[in-house]
Tab-separated table of C-alpha atoms in Angstrom:
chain	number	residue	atom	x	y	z
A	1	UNK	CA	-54.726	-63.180	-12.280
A	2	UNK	CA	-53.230	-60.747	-14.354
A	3	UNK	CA	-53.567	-57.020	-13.178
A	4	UNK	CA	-54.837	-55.899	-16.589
A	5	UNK	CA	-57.873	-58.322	-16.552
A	6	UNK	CA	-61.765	-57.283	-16.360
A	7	UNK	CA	-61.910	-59.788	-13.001
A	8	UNK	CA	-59.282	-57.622	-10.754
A	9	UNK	CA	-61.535	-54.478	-10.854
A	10	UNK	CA	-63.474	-56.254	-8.252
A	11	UNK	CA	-60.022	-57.051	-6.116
A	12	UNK	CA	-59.835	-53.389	-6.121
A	13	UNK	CA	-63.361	-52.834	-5.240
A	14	UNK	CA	-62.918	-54.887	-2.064
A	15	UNK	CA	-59.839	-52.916	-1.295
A	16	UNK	CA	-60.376	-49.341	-1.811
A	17	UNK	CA	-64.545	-49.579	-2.357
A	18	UNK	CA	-65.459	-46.307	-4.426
A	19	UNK	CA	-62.240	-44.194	-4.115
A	20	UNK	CA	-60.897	-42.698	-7.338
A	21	UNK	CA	-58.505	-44.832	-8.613
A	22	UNK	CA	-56.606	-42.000	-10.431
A	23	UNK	CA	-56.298	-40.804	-6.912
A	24	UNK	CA	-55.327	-43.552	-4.556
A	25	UNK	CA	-52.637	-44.287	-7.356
A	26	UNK	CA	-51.016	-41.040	-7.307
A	27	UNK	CA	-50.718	-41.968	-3.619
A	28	UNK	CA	-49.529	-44.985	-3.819
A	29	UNK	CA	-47.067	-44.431	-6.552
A	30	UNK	CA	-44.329	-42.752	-4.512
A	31	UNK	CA	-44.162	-45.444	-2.115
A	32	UNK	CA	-43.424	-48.035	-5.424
A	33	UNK	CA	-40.850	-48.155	-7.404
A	34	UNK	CA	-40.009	-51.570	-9.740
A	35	UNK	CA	-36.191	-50.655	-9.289
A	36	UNK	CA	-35.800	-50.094	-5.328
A	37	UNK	CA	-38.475	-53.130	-4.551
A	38	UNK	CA	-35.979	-55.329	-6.377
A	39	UNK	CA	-32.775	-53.694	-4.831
A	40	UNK	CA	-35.007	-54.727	-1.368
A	41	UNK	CA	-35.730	-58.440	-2.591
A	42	UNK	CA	-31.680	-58.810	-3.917
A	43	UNK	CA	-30.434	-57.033	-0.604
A	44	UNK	CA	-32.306	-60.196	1.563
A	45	UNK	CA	-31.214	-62.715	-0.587
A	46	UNK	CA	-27.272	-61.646	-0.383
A	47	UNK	CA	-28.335	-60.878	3.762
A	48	UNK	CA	-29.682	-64.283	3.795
A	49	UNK	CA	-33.149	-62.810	5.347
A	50	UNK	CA	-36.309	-63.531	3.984
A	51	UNK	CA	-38.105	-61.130	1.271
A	52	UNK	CA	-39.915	-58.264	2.129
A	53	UNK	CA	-43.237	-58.964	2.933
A	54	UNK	CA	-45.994	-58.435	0.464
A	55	UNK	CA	-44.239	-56.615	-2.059
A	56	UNK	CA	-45.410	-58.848	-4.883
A	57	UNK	CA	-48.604	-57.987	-3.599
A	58	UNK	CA	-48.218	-54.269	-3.778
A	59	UNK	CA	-46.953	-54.744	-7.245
A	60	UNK	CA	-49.756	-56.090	-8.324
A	61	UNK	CA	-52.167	-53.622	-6.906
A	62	UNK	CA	-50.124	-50.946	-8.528
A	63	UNK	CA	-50.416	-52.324	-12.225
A	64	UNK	CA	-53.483	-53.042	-11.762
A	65	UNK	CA	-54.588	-49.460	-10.423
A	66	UNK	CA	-52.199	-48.120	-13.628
A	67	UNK	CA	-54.269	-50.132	-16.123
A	68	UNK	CA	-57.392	-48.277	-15.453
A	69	UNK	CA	-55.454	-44.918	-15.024
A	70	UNK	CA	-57.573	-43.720	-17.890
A	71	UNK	CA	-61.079	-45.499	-16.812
C-alpha cells in the first residue's frame, strides 16, 4: 500500500502505538537517507551479495511517517 494512504496509519499504530510521529521521525530520519540506501543496494549488486535487509521496508515507514509530518 502506498505510504500516503488513510490504511497505513494503522501499520504505524501497530509499530510505534501512541508515540508522536513528528518525534519518532526526527529519529529515524538520520539513520535514512534515499541516496546512501541506494549506494548500499548498488554496492551488493556489483559485490554480488544479496541486498540489505529490510531497507525497502524502512523506506516505507519513513514516507509514510513524513506524510503525516503535519497531522
Amino acid at each position: 500500500m502506498a505510504p500516503e494512504r488513510p490504511e497505513a496509519e494503522e501499520v504505524l499504530r501497530e509499530l510505534f502505538g501512541d508515540a508522536d510521529r513528528g518525534a519518532v521521525l526526527e529519529r529515524m530520519t538520520p539513520g535514512f537517507n534515499d541516496r546512501v540506501a541506494r549506494y548500499r543496494e548498488l554496492l551488493a549488486v556489483v559485490n554480488r551479495q544479496p541486498a540489505p535487509p529490510h531497507a525497502e521496508d524502512f523506506a516505507w515507514v519513513v514516507a509514510a511517517l513524513r506524510a503525516r509530518a503535519g497531522s
